mmCIF file of C-alpha atoms in Angstrom:
data_model
loop_
_atom_site.group_PDB
_atom_site.id
_atom_site.type_symbol
_atom_site.label_atom_id
_atom_site.label_comp_id
_atom_site.label_asym_id
_atom_site.label_seq_id
_atom_site.Cartn_x
_atom_site.Cartn_y
_atom_site.Cartn_z
ATOM 1 C CA MET P 411 0.017 0.052 0.040
ATOM 2 C CA ALA P 412 1.354 3.391 -0.941
ATOM 3 C CA GLU P 413 2.238 5.686 1.914
ATOM 4 C CA VAL P 414 0.077 8.764 2.335
ATOM 5 C CA GLU P 415 2.171 11.885 2.911
ATOM 6 C CA ALA P 416 1.034 13.847 5.981
ATOM 7 C CA PRO P 417 -0.136 17.426 5.195
ATOM 8 C CA THR P 418 2.109 20.264 6.275
ATOM 9 C CA ALA P 419 0.920 22.838 8.746
ATOM 10 C CA ALA P 420 0.337 25.349 5.954
ATOM 11 C CA GLU P 421 -1.855 22.855 4.032
ATOM 12 C CA THR P 422 -3.872 21.965 7.124
ATOM 13 C CA ASP P 423 -4.488 25.576 7.945
ATOM 14 C CA MET P 424 -5.405 26.254 4.278
ATOM 15 C CA LYS P 425 -8.196 23.697 4.489
ATOM 16 C CA GLN P 426 -9.452 25.319 7.659
ATOM 17 C CA TYR P 427 -9.269 28.714 6.041
ATOM 18 C CA GLN P 428 -11.198 27.586 3.011
ATOM 19 C CA GLY P 429 -13.757 25.841 5.050
ATOM 20 C CA SER P 430 -14.467 28.606 7.515
ATOM 21 C CA GLY P 431 -14.100 31.573 5.131
ATOM 22 C CA GLY P 432 -11.282 33.144 7.209
ATOM 23 C CA VAL P 433 -8.838 32.602 10.127
ATOM 24 C CA ALA P 434 -8.814 34.744 13.131
ATOM 25 C CA MET P 435 -5.563 35.773 14.853
ATOM 26 C CA ASP P 436 -4.507 33.263 17.504
ATOM 27 C CA VAL P 437 -1.596 34.394 19.609
ATOM 28 C CA GLU P 438 -1.403 31.150 21.590
ATOM 29 C CA ARG P 439 -0.988 29.082 18.324
ATOM 30 C CA SER P 440 1.162 31.806 16.749
ATOM 31 C CA ARG P 441 -1.267 32.366 13.922
ATOM 32 C CA PHE P 442 -1.139 35.886 12.448
ATOM 33 C CA PRO P 443 -2.980 36.077 9.079
ATOM 34 C CA TYR P 444 -1.692 38.736 6.705
ATOM 35 C CA CYS P 445 0.920 39.902 9.171
ATOM 36 C CA VAL P 446 4.592 40.651 9.435
ATOM 37 C CA VAL P 447 5.854 39.329 12.775
ATOM 38 C CA TRP P 448 8.940 40.121 14.827
ATOM 39 C CA THR P 449 10.732 38.570 17.810
ATOM 40 C CA PRO P 450 13.787 39.625 19.742
ATOM 41 C CA ILE P 451 17.264 38.098 19.141
ATOM 42 C CA PRO P 452 19.065 37.249 22.389
ATOM 43 C CA VAL P 453 21.994 39.583 23.187
ATOM 44 C CA LEU P 454 21.609 41.652 19.954
ATOM 45 C CA THR P 455 18.150 42.988 20.898
ATOM 46 C CA TRP P 456 19.389 43.648 24.440
ATOM 47 C CA PHE P 457 21.751 46.292 23.079
ATOM 48 C CA PHE P 458 19.560 47.419 20.098
ATOM 49 C CA PRO P 459 15.915 46.881 20.935
ATOM 50 C CA ILE P 460 14.695 47.818 17.450
ATOM 51 C CA ILE P 461 16.677 45.045 15.837
ATOM 52 C CA GLY P 462 15.216 41.547 15.870
ATOM 53 C CA HIS P 463 14.109 38.575 13.734
ATOM 54 C CA MET P 464 11.284 39.066 11.237
ATOM 55 C CA GLY P 465 8.957 36.752 9.373
ATOM 56 C CA ILE P 466 5.807 37.024 7.164
ATOM 57 C CA CYS P 467 2.653 35.015 7.580
ATOM 58 C CA THR P 468 0.373 33.385 4.997
ATOM 59 C CA SER P 469 -3.339 34.165 4.691
ATOM 60 C CA THR P 470 -3.898 31.397 7.226
ATOM 61 C CA GLY P 471 -1.399 32.820 9.677
ATOM 62 C CA VAL P 472 1.432 30.335 9.263
ATOM 63 C CA ILE P 473 4.856 32.015 9.796
ATOM 64 C CA ARG P 474 7.560 31.772 7.140
ATOM 65 C CA ASP P 475 10.898 33.206 8.204
ATOM 66 C CA PHE P 476 14.477 33.047 6.761
ATOM 67 C CA ALA P 477 16.147 31.294 9.646
ATOM 68 C CA GLY P 478 19.576 30.658 8.163
ATOM 69 C CA PRO P 479 21.481 29.511 5.045
ATOM 70 C CA TYR P 480 19.331 27.388 2.721
ATOM 71 C CA PHE P 481 16.539 27.254 5.305
ATOM 72 C CA VAL P 482 13.177 29.018 5.545
ATOM 73 C CA SER P 483 11.294 27.938 8.562
ATOM 74 C CA GLU P 484 7.530 27.137 8.468
ATOM 75 C CA ASP P 485 5.354 27.409 11.583
ATOM 76 C CA ASN P 486 8.423 27.348 13.898
ATOM 77 C CA MET P 487 9.864 30.849 14.037
ATOM 78 C CA ALA P 488 13.524 31.163 14.851
ATOM 79 C CA PHE P 489 14.336 32.696 18.245
ATOM 80 C CA GLY P 490 10.870 31.919 19.612
ATOM 81 C CA LYS P 491 7.263 32.968 19.201
ATOM 82 C CA PRO P 492 6.433 36.448 17.857
ATOM 83 C CA ALA P 493 6.625 39.295 20.364
ATOM 84 C CA LYS P 494 5.162 41.825 17.967
ATOM 85 C CA TYR P 495 2.997 41.820 14.799
ATOM 86 C CA TRP P 496 2.188 44.353 12.048
ATOM 87 C CA LYS P 497 -1.254 43.685 10.545
ATOM 88 C CA LEU P 498 -1.290 44.302 6.764
ATOM 89 C CA ASP P 499 -4.271 44.740 4.464
ATOM 90 C CA PRO P 500 -4.730 42.087 1.683
ATOM 91 C CA ALA P 501 -6.707 44.604 -0.291
ATOM 92 C CA GLN P 502 -3.490 46.537 -0.822
ATOM 93 C CA VAL P 503 -1.927 43.640 -2.837
ATOM 94 C CA TYR P 504 -1.670 44.789 -6.434
ATOM 95 C CA ALA P 505 -0.123 41.663 -7.955
ATOM 96 C CA SER P 506 -2.361 39.830 -10.408
ATOM 97 C CA GLY P 507 -3.441 36.184 -10.151
ATOM 98 C CA PRO P 508 -5.465 34.256 -7.596
ATOM 99 C CA ASN P 509 -4.178 34.062 -4.047
ATOM 100 C CA ALA P 510 -1.509 36.630 -4.855
ATOM 101 C CA TRP P 511 -0.501 37.060 -1.142
ATOM 102 C CA ASP P 512 0.232 33.380 -0.479
ATOM 103 C CA THR P 513 1.902 33.034 -3.934
ATOM 104 C CA ALA P 514 4.319 35.837 -3.138
ATOM 105 C CA VAL P 515 5.097 34.477 0.360
ATOM 106 C CA HIS P 516 5.721 31.032 -1.196
ATOM 107 C CA ASP P 517 7.903 32.291 -4.074
ATOM 108 C CA ALA P 518 9.978 34.477 -1.723
ATOM 109 C CA SER P 519 10.502 31.546 0.574
ATOM 110 C CA GLU P 520 11.529 29.237 -2.224
ATOM 111 C CA GLU P 521 14.087 31.788 -3.394
ATOM 112 C CA TYR P 522 15.573 32.203 0.040
ATOM 113 C CA LYS P 523 15.966 28.461 0.378
ATOM 114 C CA HIS P 524 18.885 29.016 -2.122
ATOM 115 C CA ARG P 525 20.550 31.752 -0.117
ATOM 116 C CA MET P 526 23.912 30.911 1.461
ATOM 117 C CA VAL P 527 26.365 32.183 3.993
ATOM 118 C CA GLY P 528 29.496 33.714 2.496
ATOM 119 C CA GLY P 529 32.202 36.202 3.180
ATOM 120 C CA PRO P 530 33.937 38.853 1.052
ATOM 121 C CA GLY P 531 35.508 37.401 -2.077
ATOM 122 C CA ARG P 532 33.614 34.086 -1.871
ATOM 123 C CA HIS P 533 31.626 32.860 -4.829
ATOM 124 C CA GLN P 534 27.935 32.210 -4.617
ATOM 125 C CA HIS P 535 26.521 29.091 -6.298
ATOM 126 C CA SER P 536 23.377 29.044 -8.319
ATOM 127 C CA PRO P 537 21.091 25.993 -8.075
ATOM 128 C CA GLY P 538 22.313 24.895 -11.506
ATOM 129 C CA GLY P 539 25.891 24.845 -10.356
ATOM 130 C CA ASP P 540 26.963 28.108 -12.058
ATOM 131 C CA GLN P 541 29.514 30.167 -10.123
ATOM 132 C CA GLY P 542 29.534 33.917 -10.222
ATOM 133 C CA GLY P 543 27.892 37.014 -8.881
ATOM 134 C CA GLY P 544 24.571 36.737 -7.046
ATOM 135 C CA SER P 545 22.966 39.756 -8.635
ATOM 136 C CA PRO P 546 19.983 39.655 -10.981
ATOM 137 C CA ALA P 547 22.187 41.034 -13.721
ATOM 138 C CA ALA P 548 24.524 38.044 -13.376
ATOM 139 C CA HIS P 549 21.638 35.630 -13.839
ATOM 140 C CA PRO P 550 18.964 37.294 -15.917
ATOM 141 C CA ASP P 551 17.329 33.978 -16.855
ATOM 142 C CA GLN P 552 17.273 32.555 -13.287
ATOM 143 C CA PRO P 553 14.718 33.894 -10.873
ATOM 144 C CA PHE P 554 16.223 32.031 -7.931
ATOM 145 C CA TRP P 555 19.873 33.113 -7.761
ATOM 146 C CA CYS P 556 21.961 32.599 -4.640
ATOM 147 C CA LEU P 557 23.123 35.484 -2.524
ATOM 148 C CA GLN P 558 24.977 35.855 0.714
ATOM 149 C CA HIS P 559 23.100 35.716 4.017
ATOM 150 C CA ASN P 560 24.374 38.037 6.599
ATOM 151 C CA LEU P 561 23.147 40.383 9.317
ATOM 152 C CA CYS P 562 23.515 43.645 7.408
ATOM 153 C CA CYS P 563 22.730 42.962 3.793
ATOM 154 C CA ASP P 564 20.614 39.844 3.089
ATOM 155 C CA ASN P 565 18.658 38.598 6.018
ATOM 156 C CA CYS P 566 15.206 37.777 7.389
ATOM 157 C CA HIS P 567 14.057 41.333 6.684
ATOM 158 C CA SER P 568 15.136 41.002 3.107
ATOM 159 C CA HIS P 569 13.045 37.810 2.792
ATOM 160 C CA VAL P 570 9.965 39.628 3.965
ATOM 161 C CA ALA P 571 10.744 42.646 1.717
ATOM 162 C CA LEU P 572 10.968 40.306 -1.310
ATOM 163 C CA ALA P 573 7.534 38.839 -0.496
ATOM 164 C CA LEU P 574 6.010 42.308 -0.243
ATOM 165 C CA ASN P 575 7.717 43.352 -3.553
ATOM 166 C CA LEU P 576 6.523 40.281 -5.393
ATOM 167 C CA MET P 577 2.922 40.868 -4.320
ATOM 168 C CA ARG P 578 3.309 44.626 -4.952
ATOM 169 C CA TYR P 579 1.990 45.493 -1.547
ATOM 170 C CA ASN P 580 0.681 49.096 -1.429
ATOM 171 C CA ASN P 581 1.474 49.131 -5.193
ATOM 172 C CA SER P 582 5.189 49.328 -4.402
ATOM 173 C CA THR P 583 8.220 47.267 -5.343
ATOM 174 C CA ASN P 584 10.653 49.276 -3.166
ATOM 175 C CA TRP P 585 10.313 47.472 0.118
ATOM 176 C CA ASN P 586 13.616 46.870 1.923
ATOM 177 C CA MET P 587 15.009 46.065 5.360
ATOM 178 C CA VAL P 588 15.137 49.702 6.353
ATOM 179 C CA THR P 589 11.510 50.555 5.489
ATOM 180 C CA LEU P 590 10.304 47.326 7.128
ATOM 181 C CA CYS P 591 12.263 48.087 10.364
ATOM 182 C CA PHE P 592 10.729 51.598 10.431
ATOM 183 C CA PHE P 593 7.132 50.559 9.701
ATOM 184 C CA CYS P 594 7.311 47.621 12.089
ATOM 185 C CA LEU P 595 8.555 49.993 14.822
ATOM 186 C CA LEU P 596 5.832 52.509 13.957
ATOM 187 C CA TYR P 597 2.842 50.217 13.379
ATOM 188 C CA GLY P 598 3.761 46.978 15.172
ATOM 189 C CA LYS P 599 1.823 45.897 18.239
ATOM 190 C CA TYR P 600 3.148 43.712 21.032
ATOM 191 C CA VAL P 601 1.220 40.482 21.530
ATOM 192 C CA SER P 602 1.275 41.007 25.344
ATOM 193 C CA VAL P 603 2.752 43.074 28.200
ATOM 194 C CA GLY P 604 5.185 40.229 28.754
ATOM 195 C CA ALA P 605 6.411 40.468 25.208
ATOM 196 C CA PHE P 606 7.034 44.165 25.615
ATOM 197 C CA VAL P 607 8.921 43.543 28.832
ATOM 198 C CA LYS P 608 10.957 40.744 27.222
ATOM 199 C CA THR P 609 12.018 43.174 24.469
ATOM 200 C CA TRP P 610 12.857 46.275 26.463
ATOM 201 C CA LEU P 611 13.831 45.160 30.029
ATOM 202 C CA PRO P 612 17.289 43.821 29.144
ATOM 203 C CA PHE P 613 18.142 47.094 27.344
ATOM 204 C CA ILE P 614 16.865 49.220 30.248
ATOM 205 C CA LEU P 615 18.900 47.173 32.697
ATOM 206 C CA LEU P 616 22.052 47.480 30.603
ATOM 207 C CA LEU P 617 21.466 51.192 30.201
ATOM 208 C CA GLY P 618 20.974 51.580 33.911
ATOM 209 C CA ILE P 619 24.215 49.720 34.634
ATOM 210 C CA ILE P 620 26.159 51.850 32.186
ATOM 211 C CA LEU P 621 24.740 55.094 33.597
ATOM 212 C CA THR P 622 25.419 53.972 37.175
ATOM 213 C CA VAL P 623 29.061 53.106 36.377
ATOM 214 C CA SER P 624 29.498 56.438 34.551
ATOM 215 C CA LEU P 625 28.162 58.360 37.503
ATOM 216 C CA VAL P 626 30.358 56.462 39.951
ATOM 217 C CA PHE P 627 33.489 57.235 37.997
ATOM 218 C CA ASN P 628 32.503 60.900 37.381
ATOM 219 C CA LEU P 629 31.787 61.529 41.051
ATOM 220 C CA ARG P 630 35.182 60.299 42.199
#
């Protein structure tokens, strides 16, 4: 007897979505339909509270996030459950075709499954084995070229930006990590008081320690 492949979390939620006509936000299950989600990164967020890990959710609320080289997580966000979410409006999707939101999230995730870690001077490898630059100009006939994954240039924010660009959210293809960081800071909402404390308390404690030490040395 042929084995039956178990449905993924995204497929299961899609059935629920189609059957019920919509999916409500569920913080306990980490379901945030049509949202960009954010969570703190240990140590890094302690020093820079506006910097964290970002993902984008499908229409059923399943989180997709670029968690590392060649890996886009599904329904298991790196660094823990979301602390903050930014609710977007699916009516602002200007890309054509049915289910444009989920298609864009899927295509962006598939592309980032080919992203690799690299340093200056290292070659990136395309899925076909070609070696060379990772820019669109270097591979005009390949939609899924490989680029470097690093903190400053090509990261989880870039993955979310690509999804928004593919769906032409707000009729724009200029989304990037800077605009996402700004809008998430401006429009993002914490899922709970505990999430707010988790994000800001380490920074406040570190700032207090630094100020206390500075005052002690200045008063000597």
